[in-house]
XYZ file of C-alpha atoms in Angstrom:
541
model
C 23.901 21.285 0.737
C 21.565 18.338 0.124
C 22.573 15.650 2.648
C 20.095 12.964 1.535
C 20.219 13.065 -2.243
C 18.928 9.501 -2.659
C 15.763 10.392 -0.769
C 15.106 13.435 -2.957
C 15.944 11.606 -6.186
C 13.674 8.693 -5.229
C 10.722 11.063 -4.848
C 11.480 12.956 -8.056
C 12.095 9.890 -10.212
C 8.936 8.143 -9.034
C 7.018 11.386 -9.663
C 8.364 11.783 -13.199
C 7.933 8.087 -14.024
C 4.221 8.124 -13.179
C 3.954 11.503 -14.927
C 5.197 9.848 -18.139
C 2.496 7.174 -17.842
C -0.205 9.780 -17.163
C 0.756 11.822 -20.226
C 0.363 8.770 -22.488
C -3.019 8.009 -20.923
C -4.119 11.606 -21.488
C -3.226 11.533 -25.163
C -4.994 8.210 -25.569
C -8.152 9.771 -24.075
C -7.982 12.577 -26.631
C -7.685 10.053 -29.429
C -10.489 7.755 -28.302
C -12.906 10.712 -28.048
C -12.033 11.995 -31.502
C -13.637 11.032 -34.837
C -10.201 9.795 -36.008
C -11.061 6.162 -35.338
C -14.067 3.897 -35.607
C -13.018 0.783 -33.814
C -12.626 1.753 -30.151
C -16.075 1.571 -28.606
C -15.427 0.321 -25.066
C -16.361 3.222 -22.809
C -15.054 1.397 -19.739
C -11.510 1.551 -21.105
C -11.891 5.310 -21.412
C -13.084 5.734 -17.832
C -10.331 3.471 -16.491
C -7.883 5.757 -18.258
C -9.496 8.926 -16.861
C -9.404 7.478 -13.334
C -5.727 6.498 -13.606
C -4.728 9.778 -15.306
C -6.570 11.889 -12.738
C -5.318 9.914 -9.731
C -1.706 10.215 -10.868
C -1.854 13.867 -11.878
C -4.083 14.948 -9.001
C -2.496 13.104 -6.085
C 0.626 11.067 -6.752
C 2.690 13.256 -9.102
C 2.368 16.684 -7.405
C 2.582 15.164 -3.924
C 5.866 13.435 -4.722
C 7.277 16.592 -6.336
C 6.307 18.676 -3.288
C 7.821 16.099 -0.932
C 11.125 15.760 -2.804
C 11.312 19.506 -3.277
C 10.512 20.056 0.412
C 13.145 17.639 1.693
C 15.789 19.265 -0.529
C 14.859 22.835 0.394
C 14.626 21.962 4.095
C 18.218 20.722 4.170
C 19.611 23.487 1.946
C 17.866 26.449 3.550
C 18.195 25.311 7.180
C 21.726 23.946 6.635
C 20.921 20.901 8.761
C 20.400 17.206 8.048
C 16.809 16.114 7.809
C 15.408 15.119 11.172
C 13.328 11.952 10.825
C 15.041 10.353 7.822
C 13.592 6.893 8.526
C 10.108 8.336 8.715
C 10.693 10.102 5.393
C 11.565 6.788 3.730
C 8.557 5.169 5.416
C 6.327 7.865 3.902
C 7.865 7.275 0.486
C 7.216 3.520 0.589
C 3.649 4.122 1.779
C 3.121 6.130 -1.392
C 4.699 3.401 -3.537
C 2.484 0.694 -2.010
C -0.586 2.938 -2.083
C -0.055 3.812 -5.749
C 0.256 0.152 -6.723
C -2.730 -0.746 -4.553
C -4.842 1.868 -6.322
C -3.545 1.173 -9.832
C -4.180 -2.571 -9.962
C -7.974 -2.481 -9.412
C -8.262 0.440 -11.839
C -6.419 -1.606 -14.464
C -8.765 -4.536 -13.823
C -11.813 -2.348 -14.385
C -12.979 -2.457 -10.755
C -12.659 1.271 -10.098
C -13.627 3.409 -13.079
C -14.933 5.984 -10.618
C -12.880 9.052 -11.634
C -10.401 10.550 -9.214
C -13.027 12.886 -7.788
C -14.708 10.102 -5.765
C -18.145 11.369 -6.725
C -20.729 9.073 -5.164
C -23.101 7.337 -5.511
C -20.502 5.647 -7.761
C -18.485 3.322 -5.535
C -15.656 1.053 -6.678
C -13.439 -1.635 -5.177
C -12.183 -0.862 -1.671
C -8.535 -1.479 -2.532
C -8.473 1.624 -4.776
C -9.650 3.854 -1.943
C -7.300 2.185 0.560
C -4.434 2.811 -1.855
C -5.307 6.501 -2.121
C -5.603 6.739 1.680
C -2.111 5.233 1.991
C -0.769 7.853 -0.444
C -2.298 10.607 1.693
C -0.982 9.114 4.951
C 2.503 8.889 3.414
C 2.312 12.566 2.484
C 1.177 13.476 6.008
C 4.482 12.050 7.259
C 6.161 14.723 5.133
C 3.856 17.406 6.566
C 4.859 16.469 10.111
C 8.558 16.282 9.228
C 8.530 19.755 7.695
C 7.034 21.173 10.886
C 9.452 19.215 13.102
C 12.529 20.298 11.136
C 11.487 23.944 11.301
C 10.867 23.649 15.053
C 14.304 22.065 15.591
C 15.954 24.878 13.634
C 14.047 27.607 15.498
C 15.056 26.105 18.835
C 18.706 26.233 17.748
C 18.357 29.752 16.285
C 16.035 31.675 18.628
C 14.745 34.910 17.116
C 16.527 34.479 13.789
C 14.495 35.043 10.612
C 13.246 31.739 9.193
C 14.723 31.332 5.692
C 12.070 32.215 3.108
C 12.324 28.859 1.233
C 11.539 26.965 4.455
C 8.794 29.400 5.486
C 7.085 28.806 2.139
C 7.686 25.054 2.119
C 6.117 24.625 5.556
C 3.162 26.800 4.480
C 2.592 24.425 1.549
C 2.893 21.400 3.821
C 0.377 22.743 6.341
C -2.023 23.660 3.537
C -1.893 20.104 2.220
C -2.181 18.574 5.690
C -5.408 20.469 6.364
C -7.047 20.332 2.947
C -6.489 16.569 2.668
C -8.683 16.117 5.741
C -11.795 16.681 3.579
C -11.140 13.911 1.037
C -9.786 11.617 3.759
C -13.010 12.077 5.760
C -15.088 11.327 2.678
C -13.122 8.147 2.000
C -12.988 6.885 5.601
C -16.516 7.732 6.776
C -18.578 7.759 3.581
C -17.152 5.673 0.739
C -15.085 2.926 2.392
C -17.935 1.629 4.622
C -20.008 1.178 1.439
C -17.101 -0.251 -0.594
C -16.394 -2.784 2.189
C -20.043 -3.900 2.248
C -21.063 -2.422 5.632
C -23.766 -0.318 3.969
C -25.491 -0.144 0.580
C -26.505 3.529 0.758
C -24.471 6.719 0.903
C -25.035 10.387 1.746
C -23.881 11.648 -1.650
C -24.435 15.328 -0.814
C -22.289 15.154 2.316
C -19.594 13.223 0.471
C -19.405 15.858 -2.265
C -19.173 18.685 0.273
C -16.339 16.887 2.074
C -14.544 16.386 -1.224
C -14.993 20.053 -2.110
C -13.048 20.802 1.107
C -10.063 19.298 -0.713
C -11.034 19.933 -4.306
C -9.896 23.513 -4.828
C -7.368 24.080 -2.076
C -5.420 21.173 -3.538
C -4.714 23.415 -6.541
C -2.816 25.794 -4.282
C -0.897 22.880 -2.803
C 0.093 22.003 -6.382
C 0.996 25.662 -6.918
C 3.232 26.050 -3.864
C 6.421 24.526 -5.374
C 5.910 26.675 -8.493
C 5.479 29.830 -6.395
C 8.487 28.939 -4.247
C 10.498 28.621 -7.462
C 9.211 32.029 -8.629
C 10.498 33.675 -5.452
C 13.606 31.701 -4.503
C 15.043 30.286 -7.754
C 14.234 32.506 -10.744
C 15.637 35.881 -9.531
C 18.935 34.199 -8.608
C 19.078 32.146 -11.826
C 18.736 35.228 -14.052
C 21.197 37.343 -12.085
C 18.730 39.520 -10.195
C 17.381 40.123 -6.701
C 14.096 39.331 -5.027
C 12.181 42.597 -4.864
C 10.656 42.024 -1.423
C 11.096 39.242 1.117
C 8.175 40.633 3.132
C 5.744 40.531 0.220
C 6.803 36.959 -0.491
C 6.055 35.848 3.073
C 2.732 37.701 3.050
C 1.788 36.032 -0.223
C 2.414 32.515 1.105
C 0.591 33.304 4.352
C -2.461 34.610 2.460
C -2.512 31.525 0.259
C -2.661 29.461 3.408
C -5.704 31.380 4.629
C -7.705 32.054 1.435
C -7.072 28.763 -0.369
C -9.211 26.779 2.061
C -12.733 28.243 2.344
C -13.583 28.234 -1.371
C -14.347 24.693 -2.550
C -18.154 24.874 -2.558
C -18.007 26.998 -5.710
C -17.573 23.600 -7.408
C -21.078 22.676 -6.197
C -23.046 25.584 -7.654
C -25.375 23.109 -9.418
C -25.790 20.845 -6.367
C -29.136 21.274 -4.563
C -27.828 19.997 -1.194
C -25.984 23.245 -0.391
C -27.798 26.537 0.222
C -27.240 29.542 -2.031
C -25.838 31.620 0.851
C -22.801 29.414 1.320
C -22.338 29.117 -2.441
C -22.180 32.916 -2.630
C -19.797 33.058 0.355
C -17.403 30.616 -1.311
C -17.610 32.597 -4.532
C -16.480 35.709 -2.646
C -13.584 33.924 -0.959
C -12.503 32.448 -4.286
C -12.073 36.014 -5.520
C -9.902 36.765 -2.466
C -7.274 34.320 -3.769
C -6.506 36.936 -6.395
C -4.798 39.021 -3.674
C -1.739 36.769 -3.095
C -1.686 35.972 -6.823
C -1.424 39.652 -7.769
C 1.163 40.196 -5.021
C 3.229 37.440 -6.599
C 2.879 38.751 -10.137
C 3.923 42.238 -9.012
C 6.863 41.040 -6.892
C 8.246 38.670 -9.504
C 7.876 41.186 -12.339
C 9.741 43.728 -10.174
C 12.442 41.148 -9.432
C 12.810 40.358 -13.122
C 13.085 44.061 -13.935
C 15.877 44.392 -11.369
C 17.760 41.598 -13.154
C 17.302 43.369 -16.467
C 18.458 46.763 -15.104
C 21.576 45.087 -13.706
C 22.250 43.786 -17.227
C 21.897 47.267 -18.694
C 18.192 47.240 -19.527
C 16.746 50.752 -19.919
C 13.509 52.584 -20.571
C 9.928 52.007 -19.527
C 9.657 48.824 -21.570
C 13.091 48.494 -23.181
C 14.344 46.511 -20.170
C 12.214 43.573 -21.351
C 14.578 43.085 -24.328
C 17.584 42.901 -22.018
C 16.229 39.929 -20.101
C 18.156 36.635 -20.512
C 15.545 34.924 -22.654
C 17.910 32.040 -23.440
C 18.032 31.156 -19.731
C 15.642 28.208 -19.146
C 14.490 29.626 -15.814
C 13.556 32.959 -17.415
C 11.785 31.164 -20.244
C 9.898 28.843 -17.895
C 8.794 31.798 -15.759
C 7.502 33.768 -18.749
C 5.634 30.805 -20.241
C 4.194 29.906 -16.856
C 2.915 33.460 -16.321
C 1.239 33.503 -19.746
C -0.526 30.193 -19.072
C -1.433 31.348 -15.553
C -2.971 34.497 -17.037
C -5.155 32.611 -19.498
C -6.112 30.017 -16.893
C -6.894 32.668 -14.306
C -9.090 34.597 -16.733
C -11.123 31.460 -17.395
C -11.324 30.844 -13.667
C -13.166 34.151 -13.197
C -16.093 32.554 -15.057
C -15.908 29.383 -12.967
C -15.946 31.226 -9.627
C -18.781 33.575 -10.548
C -22.022 32.505 -8.909
C -23.962 33.811 -11.919
C -21.691 33.028 -14.907
C -20.724 29.543 -13.774
C -24.020 28.122 -15.029
C -23.036 28.941 -18.629
C -20.038 26.617 -18.577
C -20.829 24.222 -15.731
C -19.637 20.676 -16.400
C -18.469 21.497 -19.933
C -15.060 21.214 -21.549
C -14.424 24.815 -20.471
C -13.752 23.538 -16.929
C -11.330 20.903 -18.231
C -9.502 23.581 -20.198
C -9.248 25.881 -17.163
C -7.674 23.422 -14.754
C -5.336 21.990 -17.386
C -4.040 25.494 -18.123
C -3.442 26.140 -14.431
C -2.044 22.772 -13.365
C -0.582 21.090 -16.429
C 0.391 24.458 -17.879
C 1.514 27.075 -15.357
C 2.441 24.648 -12.569
C 3.988 21.659 -14.342
C 6.219 23.866 -16.488
C 7.726 25.187 -13.230
C 8.141 21.601 -11.976
C 10.342 21.153 -15.057
C 12.274 24.296 -14.123
C 12.743 23.038 -10.539
C 14.099 19.717 -11.777
C 16.495 21.412 -14.192
C 17.758 23.642 -11.386
C 18.191 20.912 -8.768
C 19.390 18.021 -10.935
C 23.085 19.015 -11.175
C 23.176 19.319 -7.372
C 21.523 15.917 -6.942
C 23.701 14.044 -9.448
C 26.954 16.035 -9.327
C 26.811 16.359 -13.105
C 26.107 19.273 -15.367
C 23.181 19.632 -17.761
C 24.937 20.943 -20.841
C 22.283 20.869 -23.582
C 20.309 24.032 -22.842
C 18.916 24.116 -26.372
C 17.070 20.842 -25.761
C 15.669 22.281 -22.522
C 14.420 25.402 -24.279
C 12.852 23.261 -27.028
C 11.162 21.114 -24.407
C 9.705 24.125 -22.598
C 8.438 25.718 -25.813
C 6.846 22.433 -26.930
C 5.072 22.113 -23.596
C 3.725 25.655 -23.900
C 2.589 25.220 -27.512
C 1.078 21.813 -26.814
C -0.848 23.159 -23.838
C -2.245 26.050 -25.882
C -3.271 23.768 -28.764
C -4.843 21.364 -26.277
C -6.805 23.778 -24.120
C -7.864 26.686 -26.303
C -10.170 24.476 -28.441
C -11.565 23.028 -25.218
C -12.632 26.503 -24.112
C -14.487 26.986 -27.384
C -16.041 23.539 -27.153
C -17.205 24.400 -23.649
C -18.931 27.531 -24.899
C -20.667 25.326 -27.474
C -21.952 23.251 -24.575
C -19.768 20.178 -25.087
C -19.950 18.163 -21.827
C -16.850 16.818 -20.122
C -16.289 13.304 -18.768
C -17.874 11.761 -21.884
C -16.236 8.788 -23.593
C -17.860 9.392 -26.993
C -19.747 12.119 -28.815
C -22.236 11.979 -31.672
C -20.453 14.057 -34.301
C -23.346 13.584 -36.742
C -25.631 15.740 -34.558
C -26.216 19.401 -35.588
C -23.010 21.336 -34.825
C -21.102 18.103 -34.363
C -18.572 18.865 -37.105
C -17.429 21.991 -35.226
C -17.003 20.025 -32.012
C -15.167 17.277 -33.929
C -12.620 19.852 -35.109
C -11.929 21.003 -31.535
C -11.369 17.413 -30.385
C -9.002 16.690 -33.293
C -7.009 19.823 -32.406
C -6.725 18.564 -28.839
C -5.325 15.264 -30.191
C -2.579 17.287 -31.899
C -1.952 19.286 -28.721
C -1.703 16.083 -26.699
C 0.814 14.626 -29.159
C 3.017 17.719 -28.792
C 2.875 17.332 -25.008
C 3.934 13.696 -25.282
C 6.997 14.738 -27.312
C 7.815 17.450 -24.770
C 7.499 15.006 -21.853
C 9.795 12.543 -23.642
C 12.386 15.305 -24.119
C 12.138 16.225 -20.435
C 12.786 12.650 -19.314
C 15.616 12.377 -21.864
C 17.364 15.441 -20.414
C 17.193 14.040 -16.884
C 18.342 10.547 -17.872
C 21.234 11.870 -19.963
C 22.363 13.986 -17.016
C 23.055 10.847 -14.966
C 25.656 9.813 -17.554
C 27.110 13.288 -18.162
C 30.545 14.477 -17.173
C 30.995 14.857 -13.435
C 31.468 18.419 -12.276
C 31.136 20.191 -8.959
C 28.131 22.532 -9.401
C 29.124 24.530 -6.311
C 26.873 25.344 -3.376
C 23.150 25.681 -4.036
C 21.950 29.218 -3.341
C 18.620 31.013 -3.193
C 17.567 34.417 -4.479
C 18.773 37.242 -2.286
C 16.241 39.953 -1.504
C 17.034 43.598 -2.116
C 16.729 44.122 1.644
C 17.799 41.142 3.753
C 15.394 40.556 6.666
C 17.022 41.243 10.008
C 14.107 41.349 12.417
C 10.764 39.965 11.358
C 7.421 40.408 13.136
C 6.031 37.283 14.762
C 3.343 36.951 12.098
C 5.880 36.700 9.254
C 8.448 34.540 11.036
C 6.095 31.659 11.802
C 2.817 30.215 10.613
C 0.835 29.820 13.837
C -1.397 32.859 13.257
C -2.134 31.900 9.649
C -2.860 28.250 10.456
C -5.311 29.429 13.111
C -7.057 31.699 10.580
C -7.097 28.886 8.017
C -8.836 26.509 10.426
C -11.263 29.168 11.674
C -12.318 30.192 8.161
C -12.715 26.569 7.094
C -14.985 25.824 10.030
C -16.974 28.999 9.351
C -17.462 28.210 5.675
C -17.968 24.435 5.933
C -19.262 23.819 9.455
C -22.934 24.614 8.930
C -23.355 22.791 5.555
C -21.693 19.654 6.962
C -23.768 19.642 10.157
C -26.923 20.284 8.137
C -26.224 17.347 5.808
C -25.355 15.070 8.735
C -28.795 15.762 10.240
C -30.728 15.016 7.024
C -32.113 11.524 7.601
C -33.465 11.130 4.067
C -30.236 12.228 2.339
C -28.875 8.752 1.648
C -29.202 7.215 -1.815
C -28.423 3.679 -3.104
C -24.795 3.193 -4.049
C -23.980 2.440 -7.688
C -21.252 -0.186 -7.658
C -18.603 -0.099 -10.373
C -17.085 -3.531 -10.953
C -19.729 -5.397 -8.960
C -20.857 -5.433 -5.335
C -18.304 -6.390 -2.627
């Protein structure tokens, strides 16, 4: 049972409201970069849009989804009211105030610095303070997830921790630790310059600190999607979870391997030695282990559901799957997008191949396929699954949901596949305008126009998604019954210490992070000639 539905709905509705704004900004960026117009020539407007779009989609939207999702799953799986309700609301309002504090200076053109905080560009201090407030608000959630689990374990000594809570707390701890990198960059590098205490900045150190957050944040975004794979989909399609143990191991390994990999984003940066770049490349490959565990476990779970429905044969069981079930459809589409995005990521993580696509549209295509594609489509599935239990009303129009999911998939393919090709042609990212009259420009123009079409399809899909949720609030009231999770084939009775808590894995996560980041950070701190003049966006403070 969800005891605090208003708290969960507040997080979800704020998340989906800002998501709607970000989608419109994204489509506008596609249009302004295309040759379809000749009258928009203000590059600053483009970069304001990129900053707002990236800040919302990178920090605000997924953080709010994870928080709302976490509060709901904590109460349902532990069967206890949330401990620390007032603190949870305080965290929510911190995020509201922080988002407004960051959005206003961006709208005024004082912070067109991109959401990646890449110095020596430095904007107005209020933007950074707003982002810090968003992070602090989310840390309240991290603490509350740990506290609620501890309270439950004290009341249930030795009992297996419910898998949904085990995974939710793993995601919370991952976020709590990975956010330390960006927070350190903001507090100790950028804010002193933005507030006027210094006019120079150690750009290399700042970028290394941001890389601490930069890639592990993707796995924080992924956690709700993976939790849905394991705990929602098998139940929703009438099956069983193949293995509770493999699920716990997968989340634990994500916690460990997601952290020490971010420097592979700095392959072209001279401040970091090649040894650590190679080390991070290797650890990036290790993330494939929990990913493959998940793919295997979920495919096995789906096959169980099909066999229970009468599916037969080596491949004939695929036909017997409930393809009209939105959860089944969302899972399949998410896996396809995850496969394409993961394949592109192999190029990004390779120490040798990365140079062929570095800083091109290929990179943009990769992370949009992973986040906006594989992850966001599962955020839709989570909302569709939870909404009747939050509103006490039934979502009746499944055809609209299926249409919305298909449109999102098609739009994402049309948007990102041309970007991959453009990246191979060498088209740089983060550019407001391109010279389409240059040799080869007509080919690049075609890819950008296709991305405009893809973006338009995504806008329609997002509008349908919001329509479904809004209509549900006015639908006929009906008791949806108790919310349940997927049952594993073998219920856990006694779990080893390592899989019934996260202490061991948090220790490994911290140790590996220090090993992989400690030396580069200390080295950059000791470089006295590493500071460069700050480039102020929007004027000096």
